[in-house]
Short mmCIF file of N, CA, C and O and ligand atoms in Angstrom, two decimals:
data_model
loop_
_atom_site.label_atom_id
_atom_site.label_comp_id
_atom_site.label_asym_id
_atom_site.label_seq_id
_atom_site.Cartn_x
_atom_site.Cartn_y
_atom_site.Cartn_z
N MET G 1478 -91.55 103.33 -13.32
CA MET G 1478 -90.80 103.05 -12.32
C MET G 1478 -91.71 103.22 -10.93
O MET G 1478 -91.43 102.90 -9.71
N SER G 1479 -92.97 103.36 -11.12
CA SER G 1479 -94.01 103.29 -10.07
C SER G 1479 -94.16 101.97 -9.50
O SER G 1479 -94.71 101.84 -8.37
N ASP G 1480 -93.66 100.79 -10.02
CA ASP G 1480 -93.85 99.73 -9.56
C ASP G 1480 -92.68 99.29 -8.63
O ASP G 1480 -92.45 98.16 -8.13
N ILE G 1481 -91.91 100.02 -8.19
CA ILE G 1481 -90.64 99.83 -7.46
C ILE G 1481 -91.29 99.85 -5.94
O ILE G 1481 -91.80 100.89 -5.63
N ASP G 1482 -90.95 98.71 -5.20
CA ASP G 1482 -91.47 98.83 -3.68
C ASP G 1482 -90.47 99.46 -2.95
O ASP G 1482 -89.40 98.80 -2.27
N TRP G 1483 -90.45 100.80 -2.85
CA TRP G 1483 -89.29 101.56 -2.02
C TRP G 1483 -89.36 101.26 -0.62
O TRP G 1483 -88.39 101.14 0.13
N SER G 1484 -90.52 100.92 0.04
CA SER G 1484 -90.42 100.62 1.52
C SER G 1484 -89.63 99.20 1.61
O SER G 1484 -88.94 99.12 2.76
N LEU G 1485 -89.72 98.33 0.70
CA LEU G 1485 -89.09 96.99 0.84
C LEU G 1485 -87.72 97.33 0.77
O LEU G 1485 -86.66 96.83 1.50
N LEU G 1486 -87.24 98.13 -0.27
CA LEU G 1486 -85.73 98.44 -0.52
C LEU G 1486 -85.27 99.11 0.82
O LEU G 1486 -84.15 98.85 1.33
N LYS G 1487 -85.98 99.97 1.49
CA LYS G 1487 -85.68 100.77 2.46
C LYS G 1487 -85.23 99.93 3.68
O LYS G 1487 -84.40 99.61 4.47
N GLU G 1488 -86.07 98.73 3.98
CA GLU G 1488 -86.17 97.93 4.86
C GLU G 1488 -84.78 96.99 4.61
O GLU G 1488 -83.93 96.75 5.59
N HIS G 1489 -84.49 96.64 3.35
CA HIS G 1489 -83.19 95.85 3.15
C HIS G 1489 -82.00 96.89 3.45
O HIS G 1489 -80.82 96.44 4.07
N ALA G 1490 -82.14 98.09 3.15
CA ALA G 1490 -80.91 99.16 3.31
C ALA G 1490 -80.90 99.22 4.78
O ALA G 1490 -79.77 99.28 5.49
N VAL G 1491 -82.01 99.32 5.62
CA VAL G 1491 -81.69 99.46 7.16
C VAL G 1491 -81.21 98.23 7.65
O VAL G 1491 -80.38 98.55 8.66
N SER G 1492 -81.51 97.14 7.27
CA SER G 1492 -81.02 96.08 7.73
C SER G 1492 -79.62 95.83 7.46
O SER G 1492 -78.73 95.51 8.65
N ALA G 1493 -79.37 96.26 6.43
CA ALA G 1493 -77.59 96.17 5.99
C ALA G 1493 -77.00 97.04 6.78
O ALA G 1493 -76.01 96.75 7.28
N MET G 1494 -77.48 98.28 6.99
CA MET G 1494 -77.09 99.28 7.70
C MET G 1494 -76.45 98.99 9.18
O MET G 1494 -75.69 99.23 9.87
N LYS G 1495 -77.48 98.10 9.67
CA LYS G 1495 -77.23 97.58 11.01
C LYS G 1495 -75.90 96.68 11.20
O LYS G 1495 -75.56 96.49 12.16
N SER G 1496 -75.36 96.03 10.01
CA SER G 1496 -74.28 95.28 9.93
C SER G 1496 -73.01 96.09 9.84
O SER G 1496 -71.82 95.37 9.73
N ALA G 1497 -73.17 97.12 9.53
CA ALA G 1497 -71.88 97.96 9.33
C ALA G 1497 -71.05 97.91 10.42
O ALA G 1497 -71.27 97.73 11.63
N TYR G 1498 -69.58 97.93 9.87
CA TYR G 1498 -68.40 98.01 10.61
C TYR G 1498 -67.87 99.45 10.79
O TYR G 1498 -66.89 99.74 9.63
N VAL G 1499 -68.10 100.17 11.71
CA VAL G 1499 -67.71 101.71 11.60
C VAL G 1499 -67.00 101.95 12.90
O VAL G 1499 -67.44 102.95 13.53
N PRO G 1500 -65.91 101.42 13.46
CA PRO G 1500 -65.45 101.84 14.78
C PRO G 1500 -64.87 103.08 14.93
O PRO G 1500 -64.52 103.78 15.79
N TYR G 1501 -64.43 103.55 13.53
CA TYR G 1501 -63.82 104.88 13.40
C TYR G 1501 -64.86 106.03 13.29
O TYR G 1501 -64.73 107.05 13.93
N SER G 1502 -65.62 105.96 12.21
CA SER G 1502 -66.53 107.17 11.92
C SER G 1502 -67.70 107.09 12.66
O SER G 1502 -68.30 107.99 12.93
N LYS G 1503 -68.11 105.77 13.25
CA LYS G 1503 -69.40 105.67 14.00
C LYS G 1503 -70.47 106.12 13.10
O LYS G 1503 -71.51 106.81 13.63
N PHE G 1504 -70.21 105.99 11.75
CA PHE G 1504 -71.26 106.53 10.83
C PHE G 1504 -71.65 105.16 9.99
O PHE G 1504 -71.06 105.24 8.96
N PRO G 1505 -72.60 104.40 10.31
CA PRO G 1505 -73.08 103.30 9.52
C PRO G 1505 -73.85 103.66 8.36
O PRO G 1505 -74.83 104.59 8.38
N VAL G 1506 -73.69 102.96 7.24
CA VAL G 1506 -74.47 103.45 5.76
C VAL G 1506 -75.16 102.01 5.33
O VAL G 1506 -74.39 101.04 5.57
N GLY G 1507 -76.20 102.08 4.93
CA GLY G 1507 -76.90 100.82 4.41
C GLY G 1507 -77.34 101.18 2.95
O GLY G 1507 -78.02 102.24 2.80
N VAL G 1508 -77.03 100.26 2.08
CA VAL G 1508 -77.73 100.57 0.72
C VAL G 1508 -78.29 99.14 0.40
O VAL G 1508 -78.06 98.08 0.65
N ALA G 1509 -79.44 99.37 -0.47
CA ALA G 1509 -80.10 98.14 -1.21
C ALA G 1509 -80.57 98.69 -2.71
O ALA G 1509 -80.51 99.92 -2.95
N ALA G 1510 -80.62 97.80 -3.30
CA ALA G 1510 -80.83 98.20 -4.72
C ALA G 1510 -81.64 96.83 -5.34
O ALA G 1510 -81.54 95.62 -4.99
N LEU G 1511 -82.79 97.31 -6.21
CA LEU G 1511 -83.26 96.28 -7.34
C LEU G 1511 -82.74 95.99 -8.34
O LEU G 1511 -82.28 96.97 -9.00
N VAL G 1512 -82.70 94.67 -8.64
CA VAL G 1512 -81.72 94.33 -10.02
C VAL G 1512 -83.13 94.15 -10.96
O VAL G 1512 -84.14 93.83 -10.53
N ASP G 1513 -82.64 93.75 -12.38
CA ASP G 1513 -83.62 93.84 -13.13
C ASP G 1513 -84.26 92.48 -13.35
O ASP G 1513 -85.33 92.30 -14.08
N ASP G 1514 -83.95 91.62 -12.42
CA ASP G 1514 -84.56 90.36 -12.57
C ASP G 1514 -85.38 90.02 -11.34
O ASP G 1514 -85.86 89.02 -10.93
N GLY G 1515 -85.65 91.29 -10.42
CA GLY G 1515 -86.30 91.14 -9.42
C GLY G 1515 -85.72 90.87 -8.02
O GLY G 1515 -86.08 90.82 -6.88
N ARG G 1516 -84.22 90.52 -8.07
CA ARG G 1516 -83.55 90.33 -6.82
C ARG G 1516 -83.36 91.68 -6.15
O ARG G 1516 -83.44 92.69 -7.03
N ILE G 1517 -83.07 91.48 -4.83
CA ILE G 1517 -82.61 92.78 -4.09
C ILE G 1517 -81.13 92.48 -3.42
O ILE G 1517 -81.01 91.43 -3.12
N VAL G 1518 -80.41 93.38 -3.87
CA VAL G 1518 -79.05 93.29 -3.37
C VAL G 1518 -78.73 94.35 -2.35
O VAL G 1518 -79.30 95.56 -2.22
N SER G 1519 -77.99 93.95 -1.46
CA SER G 1519 -77.61 95.30 -0.37
C SER G 1519 -76.26 95.28 0.15
O SER G 1519 -75.45 94.34 -0.21
N GLY G 1520 -75.70 96.30 0.88
CA GLY G 1520 -74.46 96.32 1.17
C GLY G 1520 -74.29 97.20 2.39
O GLY G 1520 -75.33 98.07 2.63
N CYS G 1521 -73.25 97.32 3.14
CA CYS G 1521 -72.96 98.08 4.33
C CYS G 1521 -71.32 98.32 4.12
O CYS G 1521 -70.69 97.77 3.62
N ASN G 1522 -71.10 99.58 5.03
CA ASN G 1522 -69.82 100.16 4.96
C ASN G 1522 -69.04 99.31 5.91
O ASN G 1522 -69.49 98.81 7.09
N VAL G 1523 -67.67 99.14 5.51
CA VAL G 1523 -66.56 98.36 6.39
C VAL G 1523 -65.43 99.11 6.42
O VAL G 1523 -64.70 99.14 5.46
N GLU G 1524 -65.29 99.70 7.57
CA GLU G 1524 -63.95 100.47 8.09
C GLU G 1524 -62.70 99.73 8.14
O GLU G 1524 -62.61 98.62 8.29
N ASN G 1525 -61.70 100.64 7.93
CA ASN G 1525 -60.31 99.87 8.37
C ASN G 1525 -59.43 100.85 8.91
O ASN G 1525 -59.62 101.90 8.73
N ALA G 1526 -58.63 100.08 9.93
CA ALA G 1526 -57.69 101.10 10.68
C ALA G 1526 -56.76 101.76 9.72
O ALA G 1526 -56.35 103.20 10.26
N SER G 1527 -56.57 101.30 8.70
CA SER G 1527 -55.91 102.32 7.67
C SER G 1527 -57.23 102.95 6.91
O SER G 1527 -57.60 102.56 5.99
N TYR G 1528 -57.62 104.39 7.37
CA TYR G 1528 -58.83 104.82 7.20
C TYR G 1528 -58.98 104.75 5.45
O TYR G 1528 -60.19 104.39 5.09
N GLY G 1529 -58.01 105.15 4.74
CA GLY G 1529 -58.45 104.88 3.46
C GLY G 1529 -58.64 103.92 2.64
O GLY G 1529 -59.24 103.83 1.52
N LEU G 1530 -58.49 102.85 3.32
CA LEU G 1530 -59.01 101.47 2.96
C LEU G 1530 -60.24 101.27 2.87
O LEU G 1530 -60.89 100.14 2.68
N THR G 1531 -61.20 102.11 3.54
CA THR G 1531 -62.80 101.80 4.10
C THR G 1531 -63.52 101.57 2.63
O THR G 1531 -63.17 102.12 1.70
N LEU G 1532 -64.34 100.75 2.86
CA LEU G 1532 -65.09 100.09 1.87
C LEU G 1532 -66.44 100.86 2.14
O LEU G 1532 -67.11 100.55 3.05
N CYS G 1533 -66.97 101.67 1.02
CA CYS G 1533 -68.29 102.06 1.18
C CYS G 1533 -69.36 101.13 1.17
O CYS G 1533 -69.08 99.98 0.58
N ALA G 1534 -70.66 101.29 1.42
CA ALA G 1534 -71.58 100.41 1.52
C ALA G 1534 -71.74 100.02 -0.04
O ALA G 1534 -72.28 98.73 -0.26
N GLU G 1535 -71.81 100.89 -0.96
CA GLU G 1535 -72.00 100.58 -2.28
C GLU G 1535 -70.88 99.40 -2.73
O GLU G 1535 -71.30 98.83 -3.82
N CYS G 1536 -69.64 99.48 -2.36
CA CYS G 1536 -68.82 98.37 -2.62
C CYS G 1536 -69.20 97.11 -2.69
O CYS G 1536 -69.19 96.01 -3.39
N GLY G 1537 -69.83 96.93 -1.21
CA GLY G 1537 -70.39 95.60 -0.87
C GLY G 1537 -71.73 95.30 -1.59
O GLY G 1537 -71.81 94.20 -2.20
N LEU G 1538 -72.36 96.20 -1.88
CA LEU G 1538 -73.68 96.15 -2.80
C LEU G 1538 -73.16 95.60 -4.41
O LEU G 1538 -73.79 94.50 -4.80
N VAL G 1539 -72.35 96.41 -4.86
CA VAL G 1539 -71.90 95.75 -6.34
C VAL G 1539 -71.32 94.22 -6.27
O VAL G 1539 -71.38 93.60 -7.14
N SER G 1540 -70.50 94.21 -5.08
CA SER G 1540 -69.97 92.86 -4.81
C SER G 1540 -70.89 91.91 -4.76
O SER G 1540 -70.96 90.85 -5.55
N ASN G 1541 -72.00 92.19 -3.94
CA ASN G 1541 -73.19 91.03 -3.89
C ASN G 1541 -73.97 91.15 -5.15
O ASN G 1541 -74.47 89.90 -5.61
N LEU G 1542 -74.08 91.98 -5.90
CA LEU G 1542 -74.66 91.95 -7.39
C LEU G 1542 -73.97 90.80 -8.13
O LEU G 1542 -74.57 90.00 -8.78
N THR G 1543 -72.65 90.97 -8.26
CA THR G 1543 -71.83 90.37 -9.20
C THR G 1543 -71.80 88.80 -8.66
O THR G 1543 -71.99 87.82 -9.42
N LEU G 1544 -71.62 88.70 -7.23
CA LEU G 1544 -71.68 87.07 -6.76
C LEU G 1544 -72.82 86.48 -6.97
O LEU G 1544 -72.93 85.22 -7.00
N SER G 1545 -74.08 87.26 -6.82
CA SER G 1545 -75.41 86.47 -6.72
C SER G 1545 -75.97 86.55 -8.12
O SER G 1545 -77.07 86.16 -8.34
N GLY G 1546 -75.07 86.72 -9.23
CA GLY G 1546 -75.62 86.42 -10.67
C GLY G 1546 -75.48 87.64 -11.61
O GLY G 1546 -75.95 87.63 -12.84
N GLY G 1547 -75.00 88.84 -11.11
CA GLY G 1547 -74.88 90.05 -11.99
C GLY G 1547 -76.30 90.73 -12.35
O GLY G 1547 -77.22 90.36 -11.65
N GLY G 1548 -76.27 91.24 -13.46
CA GLY G 1548 -77.62 92.00 -13.73
C GLY G 1548 -77.26 93.39 -13.80
O GLY G 1548 -76.45 93.92 -13.34
N ARG G 1549 -78.44 94.27 -14.18
CA ARG G 1549 -78.32 95.66 -14.11
C ARG G 1549 -79.30 96.13 -13.00
O ARG G 1549 -80.51 95.64 -12.55
N LEU G 1550 -78.67 97.29 -12.23
CA LEU G 1550 -79.24 97.89 -10.99
C LEU G 1550 -80.45 98.71 -11.60
O LEU G 1550 -80.20 99.24 -12.57
N VAL G 1551 -81.62 98.58 -10.93
CA VAL G 1551 -82.87 99.35 -11.59
C VAL G 1551 -83.32 100.50 -10.59
O VAL G 1551 -83.54 101.62 -10.97
N ALA G 1552 -83.08 100.37 -9.26
CA ALA G 1552 -83.47 101.13 -8.17
C ALA G 1552 -82.47 101.05 -7.08
O ALA G 1552 -82.22 99.99 -6.80
N PHE G 1553 -82.26 102.24 -6.52
CA PHE G 1553 -81.11 102.36 -5.47
C PHE G 1553 -81.64 103.24 -4.26
O PHE G 1553 -82.02 104.34 -4.57
N ILE G 1554 -81.29 102.78 -3.08
CA ILE G 1554 -81.64 103.42 -2.03
C ILE G 1554 -80.36 103.48 -0.87
O ILE G 1554 -79.81 102.34 -0.62
N CYS G 1555 -80.12 104.62 -0.19
CA CYS G 1555 -79.08 104.58 0.59
C CYS G 1555 -79.48 105.40 2.04
O CYS G 1555 -80.24 106.18 1.97
N VAL G 1556 -79.38 104.82 3.19
CA VAL G 1556 -79.65 105.12 4.38
C VAL G 1556 -78.60 105.35 5.50
O VAL G 1556 -77.59 104.68 5.49
N ASP G 1557 -78.65 106.29 6.28
CA ASP G 1557 -77.82 106.55 7.40
C ASP G 1557 -78.47 105.98 8.87
O ASP G 1557 -79.13 105.37 8.60
N LEU G 1558 -77.69 105.98 9.79
CA LEU G 1558 -77.97 105.61 11.23
C LEU G 1558 -79.70 106.02 11.34
O LEU G 1558 -80.33 105.08 12.04
N ASN G 1559 -80.01 107.17 11.22
CA ASN G 1559 -81.34 107.60 11.43
C ASN G 1559 -82.42 107.22 10.52
O ASN G 1559 -83.49 107.75 10.42
N GLN G 1560 -81.92 106.06 9.48
CA GLN G 1560 -82.79 105.88 8.45
C GLN G 1560 -83.13 106.90 7.56
O GLN G 1560 -84.26 106.77 6.82
N ASN G 1561 -82.57 108.02 7.56
CA ASN G 1561 -82.60 108.96 6.60
C ASN G 1561 -82.02 108.89 5.39
O ASN G 1561 -80.85 108.10 5.18
N TYR G 1562 -82.33 109.21 4.04
CA TYR G 1562 -81.84 109.24 2.78
C TYR G 1562 -80.49 109.91 2.71
O TYR G 1562 -80.36 110.90 3.42
N LEU G 1563 -79.69 109.31 2.19
CA LEU G 1563 -78.31 109.54 2.02
C LEU G 1563 -77.84 109.69 0.58
O LEU G 1563 -78.12 108.77 0.00
N MET G 1564 -77.08 110.69 0.23
CA MET G 1564 -76.43 110.45 -1.15
C MET G 1564 -75.38 109.90 -1.13
O MET G 1564 -74.10 110.03 -0.62
N PRO G 1565 -75.18 108.91 -2.21
CA PRO G 1565 -73.91 108.35 -2.20
C PRO G 1565 -72.52 109.36 -2.61
O PRO G 1565 -72.73 110.35 -3.34
N CYS G 1566 -71.63 109.05 -2.01
CA CYS G 1566 -70.40 109.79 -2.27
C CYS G 1566 -69.90 109.77 -4.14
O CYS G 1566 -70.62 108.86 -4.48
N GLY G 1567 -69.28 110.58 -4.48
CA GLY G 1567 -68.90 110.50 -5.61
C GLY G 1567 -68.31 109.44 -6.43
O GLY G 1567 -68.82 108.88 -7.42
N ARG G 1568 -67.52 108.91 -5.60
CA ARG G 1568 -66.99 107.61 -6.20
C ARG G 1568 -67.91 106.43 -6.28
O ARG G 1568 -67.92 105.82 -7.22
N CYS G 1569 -68.78 106.43 -5.43
CA CYS G 1569 -69.98 105.50 -5.37
C CYS G 1569 -71.06 105.49 -6.53
O CYS G 1569 -71.52 104.68 -7.02
N ARG G 1570 -71.20 106.91 -6.79
CA ARG G 1570 -72.13 107.19 -7.92
C ARG G 1570 -71.41 106.62 -9.14
O ARG G 1570 -72.08 106.03 -10.15
N GLN G 1571 -70.25 106.49 -9.31
CA GLN G 1571 -69.53 106.14 -10.41
C GLN G 1571 -69.64 104.59 -10.52
O GLN G 1571 -69.78 103.93 -11.43
N LEU G 1572 -69.70 104.10 -9.39
CA LEU G 1572 -69.86 102.63 -9.08
C LEU G 1572 -71.16 102.16 -9.71
O LEU G 1572 -71.47 101.06 -10.39
N LEU G 1573 -72.02 103.00 -9.20
CA LEU G 1573 -73.47 102.70 -9.56
C LEU G 1573 -73.85 102.85 -11.07
O LEU G 1573 -74.34 102.03 -11.64
N GLN G 1574 -72.95 104.12 -11.72
CA GLN G 1574 -73.16 104.21 -13.30
C GLN G 1574 -72.78 102.72 -13.97
O GLN G 1574 -73.46 102.23 -15.07
N GLU G 1575 -71.64 102.31 -13.52
CA GLU G 1575 -71.23 100.96 -14.20
C GLU G 1575 -72.23 100.13 -14.30
O GLU G 1575 -72.56 99.29 -15.16
N HIS G 1576 -72.99 99.91 -13.08
CA HIS G 1576 -73.92 98.75 -13.00
C HIS G 1576 -75.26 99.04 -13.26
O HIS G 1576 -76.30 98.12 -13.25
N GLY G 1577 -75.74 100.28 -13.43
CA GLY G 1577 -76.99 100.77 -13.56
C GLY G 1577 -77.48 101.57 -14.68
O GLY G 1577 -78.45 101.69 -15.07
N GLY G 1578 -76.31 102.45 -15.05
CA GLY G 1578 -76.49 103.54 -15.93
C GLY G 1578 -77.22 104.64 -15.47
O GLY G 1578 -77.53 104.79 -14.47
N GLY G 1579 -77.35 105.56 -16.45
CA GLY G 1579 -77.88 106.86 -15.99
C GLY G 1579 -79.55 106.85 -15.89
O GLY G 1579 -79.99 107.91 -15.18
N LYS G 1580 -80.24 105.68 -16.03
CA LYS G 1580 -81.52 105.58 -15.82
C LYS G 1580 -81.72 105.05 -14.37
O LYS G 1580 -82.90 105.00 -14.11
N LEU G 1581 -80.81 104.65 -13.81
CA LEU G 1581 -80.95 103.91 -12.35
C LEU G 1581 -81.86 104.93 -11.65
O LEU G 1581 -81.49 106.11 -11.43
N ALA G 1582 -82.88 104.56 -10.97
CA ALA G 1582 -83.65 105.36 -10.15
C ALA G 1582 -83.12 105.48 -8.75
O ALA G 1582 -82.91 104.55 -8.13
N MET G 1583 -82.88 106.60 -8.26
CA MET G 1583 -82.19 106.85 -6.91
C MET G 1583 -83.03 107.64 -6.01
O MET G 1583 -83.82 108.77 -6.45
N MET G 1584 -83.37 107.12 -4.92
CA MET G 1584 -84.32 107.73 -3.93
C MET G 1584 -83.45 108.96 -3.27
O MET G 1584 -82.33 108.64 -2.85
N THR G 1585 -83.95 110.03 -3.32
CA THR G 1585 -83.43 111.29 -2.49
C THR G 1585 -84.59 112.08 -1.86
O THR G 1585 -85.53 111.68 -1.83
N ASP G 1586 -83.95 113.12 -0.96
CA ASP G 1586 -84.67 113.80 0.02
C ASP G 1586 -85.83 114.51 -1.13
O ASP G 1586 -86.65 114.99 -0.55
N GLN G 1587 -85.40 114.57 -2.09
CA GLN G 1587 -86.39 115.49 -3.15
C GLN G 1587 -87.18 114.54 -4.16
O GLN G 1587 -87.33 115.00 -5.34
N GLY G 1588 -87.36 113.30 -3.70
CA GLY G 1588 -88.01 112.35 -4.49
C GLY G 1588 -87.04 111.51 -5.45
O GLY G 1588 -85.81 111.56 -5.19
N VAL G 1589 -87.71 110.95 -6.43
CA VAL G 1589 -86.82 109.74 -7.10
C VAL G 1589 -86.09 110.34 -8.26
O VAL G 1589 -86.88 111.25 -8.82
N LYS G 1590 -84.85 110.37 -8.49
CA LYS G 1590 -84.18 110.95 -9.60
C LYS G 1590 -83.16 109.87 -10.38
O LYS G 1590 -82.75 109.03 -9.66
N PRO G 1591 -83.36 110.20 -11.41
CA PRO G 1591 -82.27 109.24 -12.23
C PRO G 1591 -80.94 109.68 -12.09
O PRO G 1591 -80.44 110.85 -11.62
N LEU G 1592 -80.11 108.53 -12.08
CA LEU G 1592 -78.45 108.77 -11.56
C LEU G 1592 -77.93 109.72 -12.51
O LEU G 1592 -77.06 110.57 -12.24
N ALA G 1593 -78.59 109.99 -13.77
CA ALA G 1593 -77.80 111.05 -14.81
C ALA G 1593 -78.00 112.40 -14.21
O ALA G 1593 -77.13 113.27 -14.78
N GLU G 1594 -78.99 112.46 -13.46
CA GLU G 1594 -79.04 114.12 -12.84
C GLU G 1594 -77.82 114.04 -11.63
O GLU G 1594 -77.61 115.15 -11.46
N LEU G 1595 -77.67 113.00 -11.10
CA LEU G 1595 -76.85 113.17 -9.87
C LEU G 1595 -75.42 112.92 -10.23
O LEU G 1595 -74.46 113.29 -9.52
N LEU G 1596 -75.19 112.39 -11.41
CA LEU G 1596 -73.98 112.36 -12.09
C LEU G 1596 -73.80 112.56 -13.57
O LEU G 1596 -73.79 111.77 -14.26
N PRO G 1597 -74.03 113.95 -13.72
CA PRO G 1597 -73.90 114.21 -15.18
C PRO G 1597 -72.77 114.13 -15.83
O PRO G 1597 -71.87 114.24 -15.31
N TRP G 1598 -72.83 114.15 -17.01
CA TRP G 1598 -71.83 113.93 -18.10
C TRP G 1598 -71.00 112.78 -17.38
O TRP G 1598 -69.72 112.77 -17.70
N ALA G 1599 -71.47 111.83 -17.13
CA ALA G 1599 -70.60 110.50 -16.68
C ALA G 1599 -69.98 109.73 -17.69
O ALA G 1599 -70.16 109.76 -18.80
N PHE G 1600 -68.70 109.33 -17.15
CA PHE G 1600 -67.70 108.29 -17.88
C PHE G 1600 -68.42 107.14 -17.85
O PHE G 1600 -68.49 106.54 -16.43
N GLY G 1601 -68.58 106.28 -18.62
CA GLY G 1601 -69.00 104.98 -18.44
C GLY G 1601 -68.52 104.06 -19.47
O GLY G 1601 -67.74 104.38 -20.43
N PRO G 1602 -69.00 102.91 -19.37
CA PRO G 1602 -68.52 101.78 -20.33
C PRO G 1602 -68.75 102.03 -21.96
O PRO G 1602 -67.95 101.82 -22.86
N GLU G 1603 -69.93 102.84 -22.08
CA GLU G 1603 -70.14 103.26 -23.46
C GLU G 1603 -68.95 103.95 -24.30
O GLU G 1603 -68.84 104.27 -25.15
N GLU G 1604 -68.58 105.07 -23.26
CA GLU G 1604 -67.56 105.96 -23.61
C GLU G 1604 -66.45 105.26 -24.11
O GLU G 1604 -65.70 105.48 -25.19
N MET G 1605 -66.12 104.32 -23.46
CA MET G 1605 -64.85 103.34 -23.74
C MET G 1605 -65.09 102.52 -25.17
O MET G 1605 -64.21 102.42 -26.22
N GLU G 1606 -66.30 102.07 -25.23
CA GLU G 1606 -66.72 101.22 -26.63
C GLU G 1606 -66.67 102.24 -27.65
O GLU G 1606 -66.18 101.65 -28.70
N LYS G 1607 -67.30 103.27 -27.67
CA LYS G 1607 -67.22 104.47 -28.72
C LYS G 1607 -65.91 104.51 -29.06
O LYS G 1607 -65.60 104.48 -30.48
N ARG G 1608 -64.95 104.92 -28.28
CA ARG G 1608 -63.61 105.19 -28.69
C ARG G 1608 -62.66 103.92 -28.93
O ARG G 1608 -61.62 104.30 -29.70
N LEU G 1609 -62.99 102.76 -28.64
CA LEU G 1609 -62.20 101.78 -29.02
C LEU G 1609 -62.84 100.93 -30.45
O LEU G 1609 -62.15 100.17 -30.68
N ASP G 1610 -63.82 101.47 -30.82
CA ASP G 1610 -64.44 100.82 -32.11
C ASP G 1610 -63.28 100.90 -33.35
O ASP G 1610 -62.69 101.74 -33.59
N1 LIG J 2341 -70.05 106.03 3.38
C1 LIG J 2341 -70.39 104.92 2.55
O1 LIG J 2341 -70.54 103.88 2.95
N2 LIG J 2341 -71.17 105.40 1.19
C2 LIG J 2341 -71.06 106.68 0.83
O2 LIG J 2341 -71.68 106.65 -0.41
C3 LIG J 2341 -70.91 107.78 1.74
C4 LIG J 2341 -70.00 107.44 2.69
C5 LIG J 2341 -69.30 105.53 4.48
C6 LIG J 2341 -67.74 105.55 4.31
C7 LIG J 2341 -67.30 105.66 5.90
O3 LIG J 2341 -67.35 104.46 6.51
C8 LIG J 2341 -68.53 106.47 6.23
O4 LIG J 2341 -69.58 106.46 5.61
C9 LIG J 2341 -68.19 108.01 6.76
O5 LIG J 2341 -67.69 108.73 5.70
#
């Protein structure tokens, strides 16, 4: 994981954060991830007057991943308004699990951690495959 350009990923996340649509929370979030073919995908949060319909930044990132050709997420970063690292919410950790798995490298305030540490005992596609065989 030492070959990951975290400052480039952060630049993409900060740039995405600046596009966030957050009239209600005023809490912009930007995310970026490295894909296994070298692409970088990003996303920002998009809120809604019906608050519960808010799309987290990770939703946009996963949509961009799929739209731009799919692949597996290798490294992920999430930033807030002040460009500090932010931990994805539980639902978004699950989204990342689907497209990156437990080895996905996550930037945190305590250094790079595998997603498996931030979402232990995760439910994912492998669990379904095992049980549907
Ligand atoms: N938010 C994200 O975009 N991703 C997260 O992982 C945490 C929360 C957004 C949703 C909402 O627009 C704002 O942060 C405040 O909760």
